[in-house]
Rosetta silent file (secondary structure, phi, psi, omega in degrees, C-alpha in Angstrom):
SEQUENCE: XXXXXXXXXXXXXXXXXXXXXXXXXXXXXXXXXXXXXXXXXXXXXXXXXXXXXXXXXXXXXXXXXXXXXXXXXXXXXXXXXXXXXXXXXXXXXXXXXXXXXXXXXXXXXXXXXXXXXXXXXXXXXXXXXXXXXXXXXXXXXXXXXXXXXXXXXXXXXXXXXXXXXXXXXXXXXXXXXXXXXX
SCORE:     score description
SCORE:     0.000 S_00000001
   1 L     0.000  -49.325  134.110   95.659  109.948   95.799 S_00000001
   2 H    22.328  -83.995 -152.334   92.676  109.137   97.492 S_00000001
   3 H   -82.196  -30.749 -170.941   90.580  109.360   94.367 S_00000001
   4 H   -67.694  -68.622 -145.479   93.362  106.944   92.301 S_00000001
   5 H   -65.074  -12.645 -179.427   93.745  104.698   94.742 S_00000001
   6 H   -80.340  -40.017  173.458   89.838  104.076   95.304 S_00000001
   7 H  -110.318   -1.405  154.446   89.468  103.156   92.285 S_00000001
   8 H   -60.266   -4.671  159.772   92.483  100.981   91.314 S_00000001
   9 H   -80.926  -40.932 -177.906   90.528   98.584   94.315 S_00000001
  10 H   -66.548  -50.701  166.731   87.634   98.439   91.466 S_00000001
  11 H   -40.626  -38.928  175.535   90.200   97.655   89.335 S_00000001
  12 H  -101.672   20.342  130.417   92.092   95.002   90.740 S_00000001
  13 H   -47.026  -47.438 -166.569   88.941   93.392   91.773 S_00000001
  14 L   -56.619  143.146  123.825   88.261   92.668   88.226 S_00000001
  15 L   -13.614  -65.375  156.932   88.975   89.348   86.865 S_00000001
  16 L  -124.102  167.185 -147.745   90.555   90.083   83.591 S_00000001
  17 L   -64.072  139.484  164.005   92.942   92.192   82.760 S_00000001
  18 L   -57.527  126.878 -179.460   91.621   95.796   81.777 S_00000001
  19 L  -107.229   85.224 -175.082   91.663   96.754   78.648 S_00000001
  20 L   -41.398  136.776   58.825   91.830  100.715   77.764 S_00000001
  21 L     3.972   36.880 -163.070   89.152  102.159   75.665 S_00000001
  22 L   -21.789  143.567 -178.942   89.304  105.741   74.996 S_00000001
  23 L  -135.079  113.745 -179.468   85.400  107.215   75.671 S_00000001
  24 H   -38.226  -58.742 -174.280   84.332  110.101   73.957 S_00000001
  25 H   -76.097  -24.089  160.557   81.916  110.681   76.822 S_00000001
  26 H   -60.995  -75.963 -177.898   84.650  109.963   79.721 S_00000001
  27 H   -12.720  -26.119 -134.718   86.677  112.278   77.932 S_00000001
  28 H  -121.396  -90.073 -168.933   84.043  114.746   78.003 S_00000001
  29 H   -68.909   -9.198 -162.283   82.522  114.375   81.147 S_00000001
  30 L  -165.626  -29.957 -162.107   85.471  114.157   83.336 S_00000001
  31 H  -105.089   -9.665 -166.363   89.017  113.888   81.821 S_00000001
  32 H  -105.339  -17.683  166.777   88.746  117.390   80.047 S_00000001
  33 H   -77.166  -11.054  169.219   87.408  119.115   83.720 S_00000001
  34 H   -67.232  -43.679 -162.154   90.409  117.256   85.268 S_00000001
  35 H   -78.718  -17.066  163.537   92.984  118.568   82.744 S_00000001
  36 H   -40.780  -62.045  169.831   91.290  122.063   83.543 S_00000001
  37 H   -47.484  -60.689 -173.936   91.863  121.863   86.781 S_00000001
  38 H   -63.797  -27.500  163.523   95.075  120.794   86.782 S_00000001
  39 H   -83.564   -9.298  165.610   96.475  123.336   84.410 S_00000001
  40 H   -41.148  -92.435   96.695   94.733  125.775   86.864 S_00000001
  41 L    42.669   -5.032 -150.369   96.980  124.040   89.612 S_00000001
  42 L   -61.279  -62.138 -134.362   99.677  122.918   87.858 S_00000001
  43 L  -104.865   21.299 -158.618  102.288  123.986   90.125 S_00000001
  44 L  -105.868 -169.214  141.318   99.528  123.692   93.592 S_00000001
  45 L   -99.320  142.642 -179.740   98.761  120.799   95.668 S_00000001
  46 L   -67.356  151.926 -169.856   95.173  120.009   94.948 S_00000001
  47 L   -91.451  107.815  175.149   92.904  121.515   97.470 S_00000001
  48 L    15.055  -52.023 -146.573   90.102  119.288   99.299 S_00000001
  49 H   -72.057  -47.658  164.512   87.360  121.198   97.653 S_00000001
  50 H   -50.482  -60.157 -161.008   89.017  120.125   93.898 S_00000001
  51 H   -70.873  -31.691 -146.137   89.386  116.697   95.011 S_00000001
  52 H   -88.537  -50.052 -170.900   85.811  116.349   96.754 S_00000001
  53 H   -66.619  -23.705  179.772   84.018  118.019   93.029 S_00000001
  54 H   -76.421  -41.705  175.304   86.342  115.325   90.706 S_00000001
  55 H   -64.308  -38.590  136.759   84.821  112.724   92.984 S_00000001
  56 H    -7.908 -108.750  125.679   81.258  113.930   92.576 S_00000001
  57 H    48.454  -99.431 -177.062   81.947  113.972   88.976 S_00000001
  58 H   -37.823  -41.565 -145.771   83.139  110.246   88.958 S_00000001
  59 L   -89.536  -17.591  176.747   80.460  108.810   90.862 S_00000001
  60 L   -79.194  -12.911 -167.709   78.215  109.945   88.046 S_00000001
  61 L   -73.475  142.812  144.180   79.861  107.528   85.452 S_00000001
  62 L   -54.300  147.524 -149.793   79.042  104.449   84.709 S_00000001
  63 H   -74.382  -24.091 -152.595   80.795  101.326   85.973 S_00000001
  64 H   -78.841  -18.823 -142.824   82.460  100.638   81.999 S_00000001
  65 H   -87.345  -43.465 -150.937   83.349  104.752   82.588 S_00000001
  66 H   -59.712  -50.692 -173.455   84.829  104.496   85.984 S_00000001
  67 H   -45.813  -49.977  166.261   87.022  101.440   85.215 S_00000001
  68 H   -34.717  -36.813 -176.678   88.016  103.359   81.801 S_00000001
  69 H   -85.713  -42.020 -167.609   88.860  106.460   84.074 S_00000001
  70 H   -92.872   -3.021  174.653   90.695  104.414   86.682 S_00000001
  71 H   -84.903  -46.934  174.897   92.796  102.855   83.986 S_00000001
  72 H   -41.754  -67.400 -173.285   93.726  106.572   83.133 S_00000001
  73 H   -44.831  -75.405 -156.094   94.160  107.396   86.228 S_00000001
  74 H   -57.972  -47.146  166.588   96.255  104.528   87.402 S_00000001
  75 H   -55.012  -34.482  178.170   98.893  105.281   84.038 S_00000001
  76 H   -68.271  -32.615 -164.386   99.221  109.044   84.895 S_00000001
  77 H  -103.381   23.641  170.452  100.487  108.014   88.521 S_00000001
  78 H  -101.757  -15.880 -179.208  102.732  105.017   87.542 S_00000001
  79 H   -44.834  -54.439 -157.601  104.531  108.175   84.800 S_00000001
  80 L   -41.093  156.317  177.643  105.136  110.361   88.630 S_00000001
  81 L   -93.859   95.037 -154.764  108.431  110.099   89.295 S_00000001
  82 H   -52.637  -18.935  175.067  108.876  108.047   93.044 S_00000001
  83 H   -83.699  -20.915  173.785  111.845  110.709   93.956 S_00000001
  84 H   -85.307  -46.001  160.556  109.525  113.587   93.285 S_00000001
  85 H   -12.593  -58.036 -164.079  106.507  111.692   95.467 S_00000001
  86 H   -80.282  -92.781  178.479  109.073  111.399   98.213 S_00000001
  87 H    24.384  -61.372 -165.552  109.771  114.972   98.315 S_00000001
  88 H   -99.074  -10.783 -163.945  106.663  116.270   97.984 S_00000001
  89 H  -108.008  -64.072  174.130  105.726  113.635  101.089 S_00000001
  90 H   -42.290  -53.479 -134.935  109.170  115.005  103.136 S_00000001
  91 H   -66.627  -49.129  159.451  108.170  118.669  102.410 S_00000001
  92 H   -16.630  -72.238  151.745  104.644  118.022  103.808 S_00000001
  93 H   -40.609  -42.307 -157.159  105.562  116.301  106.993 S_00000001
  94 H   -86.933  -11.586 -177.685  108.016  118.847  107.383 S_00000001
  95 L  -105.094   10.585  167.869  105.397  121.768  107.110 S_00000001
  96 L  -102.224   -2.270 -138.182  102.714  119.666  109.656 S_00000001
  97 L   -72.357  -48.958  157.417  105.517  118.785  111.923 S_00000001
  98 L     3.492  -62.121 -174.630  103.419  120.900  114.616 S_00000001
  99 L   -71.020  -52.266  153.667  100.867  119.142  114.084 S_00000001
 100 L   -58.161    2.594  159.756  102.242  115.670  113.739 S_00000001
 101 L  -110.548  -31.067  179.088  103.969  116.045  117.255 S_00000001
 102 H   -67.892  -18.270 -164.134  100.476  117.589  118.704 S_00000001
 103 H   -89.153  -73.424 -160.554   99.018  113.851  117.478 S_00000001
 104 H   -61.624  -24.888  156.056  101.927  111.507  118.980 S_00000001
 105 H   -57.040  -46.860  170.886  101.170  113.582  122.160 S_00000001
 106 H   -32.654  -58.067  179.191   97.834  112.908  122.207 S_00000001
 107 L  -123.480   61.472  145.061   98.339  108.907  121.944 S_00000001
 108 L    79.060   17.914 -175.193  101.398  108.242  124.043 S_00000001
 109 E  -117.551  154.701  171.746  104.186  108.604  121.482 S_00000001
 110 E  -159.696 -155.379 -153.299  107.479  110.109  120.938 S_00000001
 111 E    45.620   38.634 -156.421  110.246  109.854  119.736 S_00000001
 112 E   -83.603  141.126  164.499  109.243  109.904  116.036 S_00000001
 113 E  -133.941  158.423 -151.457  111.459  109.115  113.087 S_00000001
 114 E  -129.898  127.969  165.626  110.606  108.829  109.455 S_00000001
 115 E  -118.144  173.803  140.882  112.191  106.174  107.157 S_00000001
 116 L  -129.902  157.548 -178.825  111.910  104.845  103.511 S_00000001
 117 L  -121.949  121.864 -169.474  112.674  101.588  102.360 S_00000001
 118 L   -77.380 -161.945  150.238  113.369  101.774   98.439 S_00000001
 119 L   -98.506  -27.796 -171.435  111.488   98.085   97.266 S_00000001
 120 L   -72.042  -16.682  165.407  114.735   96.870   96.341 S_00000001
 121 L   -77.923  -45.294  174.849  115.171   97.429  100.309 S_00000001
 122 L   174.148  -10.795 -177.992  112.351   95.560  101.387 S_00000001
 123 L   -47.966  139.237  167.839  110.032   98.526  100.939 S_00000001
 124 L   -53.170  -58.533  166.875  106.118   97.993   99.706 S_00000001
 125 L  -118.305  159.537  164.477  106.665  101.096   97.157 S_00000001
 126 L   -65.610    4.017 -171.676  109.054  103.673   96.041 S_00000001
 127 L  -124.262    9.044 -166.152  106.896  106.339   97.250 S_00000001
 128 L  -101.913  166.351 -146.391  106.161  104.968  100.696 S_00000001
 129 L  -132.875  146.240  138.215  107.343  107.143  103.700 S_00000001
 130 E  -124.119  167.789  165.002  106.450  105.505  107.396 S_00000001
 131 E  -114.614  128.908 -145.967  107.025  106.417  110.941 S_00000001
 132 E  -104.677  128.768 -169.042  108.950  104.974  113.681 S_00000001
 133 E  -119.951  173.158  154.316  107.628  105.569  117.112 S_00000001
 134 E  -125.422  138.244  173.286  108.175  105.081  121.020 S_00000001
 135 E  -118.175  126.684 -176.161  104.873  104.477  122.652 S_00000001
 136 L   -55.042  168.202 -170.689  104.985  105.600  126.066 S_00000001
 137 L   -84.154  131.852 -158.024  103.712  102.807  128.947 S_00000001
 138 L   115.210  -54.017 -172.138  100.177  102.502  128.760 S_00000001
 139 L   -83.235  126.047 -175.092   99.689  103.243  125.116 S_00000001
 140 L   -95.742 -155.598  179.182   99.014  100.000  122.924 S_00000001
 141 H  -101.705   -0.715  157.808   97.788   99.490  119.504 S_00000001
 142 H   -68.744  -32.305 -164.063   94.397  101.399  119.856 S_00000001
 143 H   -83.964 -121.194  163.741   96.917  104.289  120.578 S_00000001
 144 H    25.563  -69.892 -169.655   99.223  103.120  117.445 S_00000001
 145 H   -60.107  -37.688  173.587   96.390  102.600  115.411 S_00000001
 146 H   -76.216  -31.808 -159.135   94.911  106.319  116.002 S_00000001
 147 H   -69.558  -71.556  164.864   98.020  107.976  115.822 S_00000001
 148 H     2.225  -60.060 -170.624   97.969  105.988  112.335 S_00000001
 149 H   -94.620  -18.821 -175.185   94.371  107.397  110.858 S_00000001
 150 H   -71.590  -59.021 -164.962   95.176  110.936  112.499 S_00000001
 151 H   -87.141  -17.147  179.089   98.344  111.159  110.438 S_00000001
 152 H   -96.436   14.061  169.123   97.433  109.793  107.254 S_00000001
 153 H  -105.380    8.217  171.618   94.325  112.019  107.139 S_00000001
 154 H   -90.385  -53.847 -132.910   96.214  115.408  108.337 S_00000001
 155 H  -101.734  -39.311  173.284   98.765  114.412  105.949 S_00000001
 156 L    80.422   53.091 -156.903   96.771  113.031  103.070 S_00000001
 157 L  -156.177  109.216 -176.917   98.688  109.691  102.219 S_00000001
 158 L   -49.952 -175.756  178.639   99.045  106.389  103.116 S_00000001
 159 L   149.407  149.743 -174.159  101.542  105.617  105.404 S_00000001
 160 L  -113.510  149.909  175.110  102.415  103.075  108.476 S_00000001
 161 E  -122.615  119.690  167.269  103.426  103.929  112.152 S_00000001
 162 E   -90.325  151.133  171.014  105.564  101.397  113.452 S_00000001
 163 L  -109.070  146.617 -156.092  107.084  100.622  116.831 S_00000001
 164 L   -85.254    1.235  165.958  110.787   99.260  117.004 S_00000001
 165 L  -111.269   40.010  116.270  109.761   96.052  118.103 S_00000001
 166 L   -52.284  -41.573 -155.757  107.504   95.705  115.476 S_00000001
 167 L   -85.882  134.305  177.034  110.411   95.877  112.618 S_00000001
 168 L   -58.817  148.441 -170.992  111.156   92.565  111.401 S_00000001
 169 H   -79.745  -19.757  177.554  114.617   91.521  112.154 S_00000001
 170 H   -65.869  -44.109  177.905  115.836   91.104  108.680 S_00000001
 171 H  -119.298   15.083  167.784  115.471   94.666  108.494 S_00000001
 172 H   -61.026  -36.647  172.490  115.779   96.416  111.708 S_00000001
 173 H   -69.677  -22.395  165.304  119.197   97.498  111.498 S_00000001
 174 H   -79.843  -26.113  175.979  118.440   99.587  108.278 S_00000001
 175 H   -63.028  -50.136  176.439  115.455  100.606  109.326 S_00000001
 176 H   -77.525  -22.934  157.500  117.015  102.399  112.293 S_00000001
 177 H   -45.104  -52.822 -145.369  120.232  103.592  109.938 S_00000001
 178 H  -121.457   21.151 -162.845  117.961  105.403  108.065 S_00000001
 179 L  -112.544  136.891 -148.880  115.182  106.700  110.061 S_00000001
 180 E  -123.277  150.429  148.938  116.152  110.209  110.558 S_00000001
 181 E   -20.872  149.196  173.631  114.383  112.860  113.554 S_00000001
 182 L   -97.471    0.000    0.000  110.978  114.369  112.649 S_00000001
């Protein structure tokens, strides 16, 4: 996601609207070792190693390739299906939860619970998952903030850590209806 999401910033940078272009030499160079990979993989999460050689890859393009590529890119992941996302985002959490409790020790937190917000709730996306925190006395938003970069790189995702006086009041009471134990 990483790799999408890096370049959908070059994208929306742009000025006018993108225009797809099919490139013989993207195609080529980059979209036929991706679909390699991926039927390798189909059924995998990709592995670090995969992601880190696709970047590699990209970085060799040219700026008309990368935009061309991130235009690809950015249509295969609006197809995913936001119910499968979340899923594949619960199972995740649920197979770090170790880990993700070893972190919120670390910087003063407990209590963690995990909501979604659809957007029709108030949510940014349909895929996004955050966590609801208690930060013990002492820990602040340096604390907050690590706990933050800790979990979405363990986890590999964006994602927000909130505190409950943080949650806006228009939606604090759903937010804590639905924010379930980690």
């Amino acid at each position: 996601m990483k790799f999408v999401h890096f370049f959908s910033i070059s994208v929306k940078l742009e000025a006018e609207p993108l225009e797809f272009v099919p490139s013989l030499k993207l195609e080529t160079r980059v979209m036929t070792p991706i679909a390699s990979l991926w039927s390798q993989r189909s059924h995998q999460l990709m592995s670090k190693n995969t992601l880190q050689t696709l970047i590699q890859q990209a970085e060799k393009l040219t700026p008309d390739e990368k935009l061309s590529l991130a235009a690809q890119l950015e249509a295969i992941a609006l197809e995913v299906d936001p119910e499968v996302v979340l899923r594949s985002r619960r199972a995740k959490i649920q197979a770090c939860k170790q880990e993700i409790l070893e972190l919120a020790a670390k910087y003063g937190a407990d209590r963690l619970r995990i909501f979604h917000l659809s957007v029709s709730e108030g949510g940014v996306r349909d895929t996004e998952v955050n966590f609801l925190v208690n930060l013990k006395p002492g820990s602040g938003l340096l604390e907050q903030g690590g706990l933050l970069m800790d979990l979405r790189e363990l986890l590999g995702f964006e994602l927000y850590v909130f505190t409950e006086d943080e949650l806006k009041e228009r939606y604090r009471e759903l937010i804590l209806n639905k924010a379930l134990p980690l």
